[in-house]
Tab-separated table of N, CA and C in Angstrom:
chain	number	residue	atom	x	y	z
A	1	MET	N	24.056	-0.607	5.163
A	1	MET	CA	22.815	0.140	5.184
A	1	MET	C	21.637	-0.828	5.142
A	2	GLN	N	20.535	-0.394	5.717
A	2	GLN	CA	19.319	-1.199	5.773
A	2	GLN	C	18.479	-0.975	4.519
A	3	LEU	N	17.924	-2.056	3.996
A	3	LEU	CA	16.998	-1.990	2.873
A	3	LEU	C	15.602	-1.667	3.410
A	4	TYR	N	14.862	-0.800	2.714
A	4	TYR	CA	13.505	-0.428	3.117
A	4	TYR	C	12.547	-0.543	1.932
A	5	ASN	N	11.331	-0.965	2.244
A	5	ASN	CA	10.213	-0.968	1.312
A	5	ASN	C	9.275	0.132	1.807
A	6	VAL	N	9.136	1.198	1.031
A	6	VAL	CA	8.336	2.346	1.444
A	6	VAL	C	7.136	2.467	0.507
A	7	THR	N	5.945	2.258	1.057
A	7	THR	CA	4.749	2.494	0.261
A	7	THR	C	4.278	3.915	0.542
A	8	TRP	N	3.701	4.543	-0.460
A	8	TRP	CA	3.248	5.922	-0.288
A	8	TRP	C	1.873	6.102	-0.898
A	9	GLN	N	1.163	7.110	-0.374
A	9	GLN	CA	-0.220	7.349	-0.771
A	9	GLN	C	-0.528	8.844	-0.644
A	10	PHE	N	-1.160	9.402	-1.656
A	10	PHE	CA	-1.685	10.761	-1.565
A	10	PHE	C	-3.077	10.701	-0.939
A	11	PRO	N	-3.360	11.524	0.067
A	11	PRO	CA	-4.692	11.507	0.666
A	11	PRO	C	-5.743	12.207	-0.193
A	12	GLU	N	-5.296	13.073	-1.126
A	12	GLU	CA	-6.259	13.767	-1.989
A	12	GLU	C	-5.596	14.150	-3.312
A	13	ILE	N	-6.405	14.393	-4.310
A	13	ILE	CA	-5.934	14.578	-5.685
A	13	ILE	C	-5.148	15.873	-5.884
A	14	GLU	N	-5.489	16.938	-5.181
A	14	GLU	CA	-4.776	18.206	-5.383
A	14	GLU	C	-3.305	18.080	-5.010
A	15	GLY	N	-3.012	17.404	-3.908
A	15	GLY	CA	-1.622	17.166	-3.518
A	15	GLY	C	-0.900	16.306	-4.537
A	16	GLN	N	-1.603	15.334	-5.088
A	16	GLN	CA	-1.018	14.458	-6.097
A	16	GLN	C	-0.642	15.250	-7.348
A	17	LYS	N	-1.548	16.098	-7.829
A	17	LYS	CA	-1.258	16.886	-9.029
A	17	LYS	C	-0.085	17.829	-8.794
A	18	ALA	N	-0.054	18.488	-7.638
A	18	ALA	CA	1.047	19.407	-7.327
A	18	ALA	C	2.372	18.666	-7.196
A	19	ALA	N	2.338	17.491	-6.593
A	19	ALA	CA	3.571	16.710	-6.417
A	19	ALA	C	4.109	16.222	-7.759
A	20	TYR	N	3.237	15.814	-8.668
A	20	TYR	CA	3.728	15.370	-9.976
A	20	TYR	C	4.316	16.520	-10.779
A	21	ALA	N	3.780	17.723	-10.626
A	21	ALA	CA	4.403	18.887	-11.272
A	21	ALA	C	5.807	19.104	-10.706
A	22	LYS	N	5.953	18.954	-9.393
A	22	LYS	CA	7.273	19.087	-8.749
A	22	LYS	C	8.192	17.946	-9.169
A	23	LEU	N	7.661	16.733	-9.265
A	23	LEU	CA	8.476	15.575	-9.646
A	23	LEU	C	9.064	15.752	-11.042
A	24	ILE	N	8.306	16.316	-11.956
A	24	ILE	CA	8.830	16.558	-13.307
A	24	ILE	C	10.073	17.434	-13.230
A	25	ASP	N	10.007	18.518	-12.461
A	25	ASP	CA	11.174	19.400	-12.290
A	25	ASP	C	12.301	18.703	-11.551
A	26	TYR	N	11.958	17.961	-10.510
A	26	TYR	CA	12.944	17.244	-9.701
A	26	TYR	C	13.746	16.258	-10.558
A	27	MET	N	13.054	15.476	-11.365
A	27	MET	CA	13.736	14.501	-12.209
A	27	MET	C	14.581	15.200	-13.278
A	28	ALA	N	14.052	16.270	-13.858
A	28	ALA	CA	14.790	17.003	-14.896
A	28	ALA	C	16.063	17.641	-14.347
A	29	SER	N	16.050	17.966	-13.052
A	29	SER	CA	17.224	18.611	-12.452
A	29	SER	C	18.257	17.605	-11.961
A	30	GLY	N	18.009	16.308	-12.123
A	30	GLY	CA	18.989	15.299	-11.747
A	30	GLY	C	18.658	14.475	-10.520
A	31	ALA	N	17.562	14.761	-9.848
A	31	ALA	CA	17.099	13.968	-8.696
A	31	ALA	C	18.206	13.736	-7.671
A	32	GLU	N	18.910	14.793	-7.316
A	32	GLU	CA	20.068	14.655	-6.429
A	32	GLU	C	19.738	14.066	-5.063
A	33	ALA	N	18.547	14.300	-4.548
A	33	ALA	CA	18.190	13.776	-3.228
A	33	ALA	C	17.910	12.273	-3.243
A	34	ASP	N	18.005	11.645	-4.417
A	34	ASP	CA	17.811	10.197	-4.505
A	34	ASP	C	19.055	9.420	-4.089
A	35	CYS	N	20.182	10.097	-3.956
A	35	CYS	CA	21.420	9.427	-3.552
A	35	CYS	C	22.317	10.433	-2.845
A	36	PHE	N	22.519	10.208	-1.560
A	36	PHE	CA	23.428	11.034	-0.769
A	36	PHE	C	24.036	10.155	0.310
A	37	ASP	N	24.983	10.670	1.051
A	37	ASP	CA	25.664	9.875	2.066
A	37	ASP	C	24.647	9.283	3.040
A	38	GLY	N	24.530	7.972	3.052
A	38	GLY	CA	23.603	7.293	3.942
A	38	GLY	C	22.247	6.969	3.347
A	39	PHE	N	22.041	7.296	2.062
A	39	PHE	CA	20.749	7.019	1.426
A	39	PHE	C	20.949	6.734	-0.051
A	40	GLU	N	20.273	5.689	-0.532
A	40	GLU	CA	20.305	5.350	-1.958
A	40	GLU	C	18.932	4.868	-2.392
A	41	LEU	N	18.300	5.579	-3.307
A	41	LEU	CA	17.030	5.142	-3.864
A	41	LEU	C	17.322	4.098	-4.939
A	42	ILE	N	16.712	2.940	-4.828
A	42	ILE	CA	16.937	1.853	-5.775
A	42	ILE	C	15.852	1.843	-6.849
A	43	SER	N	14.606	2.030	-6.434
A	43	SER	CA	13.490	1.974	-7.373
A	43	SER	C	12.334	2.821	-6.847
A	44	ARG	N	11.650	3.506	-7.759
A	44	ARG	CA	10.445	4.262	-7.406
A	44	ARG	C	9.398	3.918	-8.462
A	45	THR	N	8.263	3.399	-8.009
A	45	THR	CA	7.191	3.068	-8.941
A	45	THR	C	5.947	3.864	-8.582
A	46	HIS	N	5.097	4.075	-9.571
A	46	HIS	CA	3.916	4.925	-9.412
A	46	HIS	C	2.664	4.205	-9.882
A	47	CYS	N	1.585	4.389	-9.139
A	47	CYS	CA	0.251	3.953	-9.540
A	47	CYS	C	-0.636	5.199	-9.488
A	48	PRO	N	-0.504	6.079	-10.502
A	48	PRO	CA	-1.229	7.346	-10.446
A	48	PRO	C	-2.748	7.169	-10.394
A	49	GLN	N	-3.249	6.049	-10.870
A	49	GLN	CA	-4.686	5.804	-10.838
A	49	GLN	C	-5.212	5.667	-9.420
A	50	THR	N	-4.330	5.334	-8.457
A	50	THR	CA	-4.742	5.225	-7.049
A	50	THR	C	-4.024	6.234	-6.160
A	51	GLY	N	-3.129	7.028	-6.741
A	51	GLY	CA	-2.373	8.004	-5.953
A	51	GLY	C	-1.404	7.352	-4.997
A	52	SER	N	-0.819	6.245	-5.439
A	52	SER	CA	0.073	5.493	-4.560
A	52	SER	C	1.299	5.013	-5.322
A	53	GLY	N	2.200	4.379	-4.589
A	53	GLY	CA	3.381	3.807	-5.211
A	53	GLY	C	4.292	3.171	-4.182
A	54	VAL	N	5.461	2.750	-4.658
A	54	VAL	CA	6.432	2.048	-3.819
A	54	VAL	C	7.830	2.569	-4.122
A	55	VAL	N	8.596	2.771	-3.065
A	55	VAL	CA	10.012	3.095	-3.187
A	55	VAL	C	10.791	1.982	-2.509
A	56	ILE	N	11.820	1.492	-3.176
A	56	ILE	CA	12.785	0.587	-2.569
A	56	ILE	C	14.055	1.412	-2.406
A	57	CYS	N	14.584	1.447	-1.190
A	57	CYS	CA	15.775	2.254	-0.942
A	57	CYS	C	16.631	1.599	0.137
A	58	LYS	N	17.845	2.114	0.270
A	58	LYS	CA	18.730	1.741	1.359
A	58	LYS	C	19.012	3.005	2.155
A	59	ALA	N	19.009	2.876	3.474
A	59	ALA	CA	19.290	4.026	4.328
A	59	ALA	C	20.073	3.580	5.550
A	60	ARG	N	20.918	4.484	6.002
A	60	ARG	CA	21.689	4.224	7.218
A	60	ARG	C	20.770	4.232	8.434
A	61	GLY	N	19.741	5.070	8.409
A	61	GLY	CA	18.838	5.144	9.552
A	61	GLY	C	17.682	6.087	9.308
A	62	THR	N	16.973	6.393	10.378
A	62	THR	CA	15.763	7.189	10.269
A	62	THR	C	16.034	8.634	9.855
A	63	LYS	N	17.150	9.198	10.244
A	63	LYS	CA	17.461	10.573	9.844
A	63	LYS	C	17.586	10.691	8.329
A	64	GLU	N	18.194	9.706	7.698
A	64	GLU	CA	18.329	9.717	6.235
A	64	GLU	C	16.984	9.513	5.554
A	65	LEU	N	16.154	8.636	6.115
A	65	LEU	CA	14.804	8.459	5.577
A	65	LEU	C	14.030	9.774	5.675
A	66	PHE	N	14.116	10.423	6.822
A	66	PHE	CA	13.433	11.694	7.018
A	66	PHE	C	13.918	12.739	6.024
A	67	LYS	N	15.234	12.822	5.840
A	67	LYS	CA	15.790	13.818	4.911
A	67	LYS	C	15.223	13.649	3.507
A	68	HIS	N	15.064	12.401	3.065
A	68	HIS	CA	14.557	12.176	1.719
A	68	HIS	C	13.038	12.371	1.610
A	69	PHE	N	12.272	11.801	2.548
A	69	PHE	CA	10.822	11.755	2.395
A	69	PHE	C	10.076	12.940	3.010
A	70	ALA	N	10.606	13.562	4.043
A	70	ALA	CA	9.882	14.620	4.758
A	70	ALA	C	9.468	15.799	3.874
A	71	PRO	N	10.302	16.252	2.936
A	71	PRO	CA	9.841	17.375	2.101
A	71	PRO	C	8.575	17.058	1.310
A	72	TRP	N	8.440	15.830	0.838
A	72	TRP	CA	7.251	15.447	0.062
A	72	TRP	C	6.020	15.399	0.961
A	73	ARG	N	6.208	14.978	2.195
A	73	ARG	CA	5.106	14.979	3.176
A	73	ARG	C	4.708	16.414	3.505
A	74	ALA	N	5.714	17.269	3.780
A	74	ALA	CA	5.444	18.652	4.186
A	74	ALA	C	4.809	19.471	3.066
A	75	MET	N	5.268	19.278	1.841
A	75	MET	CA	4.766	20.082	0.725
A	75	MET	C	3.452	19.566	0.144
A	76	PHE	N	3.270	18.221	0.122
A	76	PHE	CA	2.150	17.652	-0.634
A	76	PHE	C	1.284	16.686	0.161
A	77	GLY	N	1.586	16.465	1.436
A	77	GLY	CA	0.767	15.591	2.269
A	77	GLY	C	0.901	14.111	1.984
A	78	VAL	N	1.961	13.716	1.281
A	78	VAL	CA	2.140	12.296	0.965
A	78	VAL	C	2.294	11.508	2.275
A	79	GLU	N	1.596	10.407	2.378
A	79	GLU	CA	1.689	9.533	3.540
A	79	GLU	C	2.597	8.358	3.207
A	80	PHE	N	3.529	8.055	4.111
A	80	PHE	CA	4.517	7.003	3.876
A	80	PHE	C	4.419	5.921	4.939
A	81	ASP	N	4.625	4.680	4.513
A	81	ASP	CA	4.755	3.539	5.420
A	81	ASP	C	6.099	2.909	5.113
A	82	MET	N	7.040	3.016	6.056
A	82	MET	CA	8.419	2.560	5.839
A	82	MET	C	8.663	1.268	6.615
A	83	GLN	N	8.993	0.226	5.870
A	83	GLN	CA	9.217	-1.089	6.465
A	83	GLN	C	10.630	-1.576	6.176
A	84	PRO	N	11.396	-1.966	7.218
A	84	PRO	CA	12.686	-2.603	6.939
A	84	PRO	C	12.437	-3.866	6.122
A	85	ALA	N	13.353	-4.165	5.230
A	85	ALA	CA	13.180	-5.312	4.344
A	85	ALA	C	14.482	-6.100	4.237
A	86	PHE	N	14.396	-7.295	3.692
A	86	PHE	CA	15.535	-8.183	3.487
A	86	PHE	C	15.789	-8.384	1.997
A	87	SER	N	17.039	-8.490	1.627
A	87	SER	CA	17.386	-8.961	0.291
A	87	SER	C	17.223	-10.479	0.274
A	88	ASP	N	17.286	-11.098	-0.905
A	88	ASP	CA	17.233	-12.561	-0.991
A	88	ASP	C	18.321	-13.185	-0.122
A	89	GLU	N	19.526	-12.660	-0.240
A	89	GLU	CA	20.656	-13.218	0.503
A	89	GLU	C	20.433	-13.113	2.007
A	90	GLU	N	19.946	-11.950	2.470
A	90	GLU	CA	19.728	-11.752	3.903
A	90	GLU	C	18.634	-12.661	4.444
A	91	VAL	N	17.525	-12.779	3.725
A	91	VAL	CA	16.428	-13.602	4.221
A	91	VAL	C	16.821	-15.079	4.231
A	92	CYS	N	17.582	-15.522	3.237
A	92	CYS	CA	18.041	-16.915	3.230
A	92	CYS	C	18.994	-17.177	4.389
A	93	GLU	N	19.915	-16.258	4.629
A	93	GLU	CA	20.862	-16.416	5.738
A	93	GLU	C	20.125	-16.473	7.076
A	94	CYS	N	19.176	-15.554	7.287
A	94	CYS	CA	18.438	-15.522	8.549
A	94	CYS	C	17.592	-16.781	8.740
A	95	HIS	N	16.927	-17.226	7.683
A	95	HIS	CA	16.096	-18.424	7.818
A	95	HIS	C	16.930	-19.692	7.968
A	96	LYS	N	18.078	-19.725	7.335
A	96	LYS	CA	18.966	-20.862	7.525
A	96	LYS	C	19.357	-20.967	8.993
A	97	GLU	N	19.728	-19.834	9.602
A	97	GLU	CA	20.082	-19.830	11.023
A	97	GLU	C	18.877	-20.217	11.883
A	98	LEU	N	17.699	-19.707	11.547
A	98	LEU	CA	16.492	-20.043	12.303
A	98	LEU	C	16.216	-21.531	12.224
A	99	PHE	N	16.229	-22.096	11.013
A	99	PHE	CA	15.916	-23.510	10.870
A	99	PHE	C	16.934	-24.389	11.580
A	100	GLU	N	18.226	-23.992	11.528
A	100	GLU	CA	19.248	-24.754	12.235
A	100	GLU	C	19.027	-24.715	13.737
A	101	SER	N	18.569	-23.572	14.253
A	101	SER	CA	18.335	-23.461	15.706
A	101	SER	C	17.096	-24.244	16.149
A	102	MET	N	16.211	-24.572	15.221
A	102	MET	CA	14.991	-25.297	15.549
A	102	MET	C	15.186	-26.810	15.536
A	103	VAL	N	16.298	-27.262	14.958
A	103	VAL	CA	16.569	-28.703	14.909
A	103	VAL	C	17.012	-29.129	16.298
A	104	GLY	N	16.452	-30.161	16.774
A	104	GLY	CA	16.926	-30.531	18.084
A	104	GLY	C	16.269	-31.663	18.644
């Protein structure tokens, strides 16, 4: 599965307040949508003072990302920026190959 760095932002305060009320219930019920076949949420952080935050997750592809994030966009207007990311091991492996290919 691919690692993703997802930043998120509320465009306005009313959506933020409604989403946090939903998040309280979501977390209390076990947060089942945080882990399903093809998707694993690793970390979710919040900066409520700016209406933003970061999710680190693994996903098989865009359909799994959509399944997890689309309800929050549809219900509360949350805006997401999803970027593929590398683990330490992956970035070292890729750069090692790059540097070796540049020697010549």
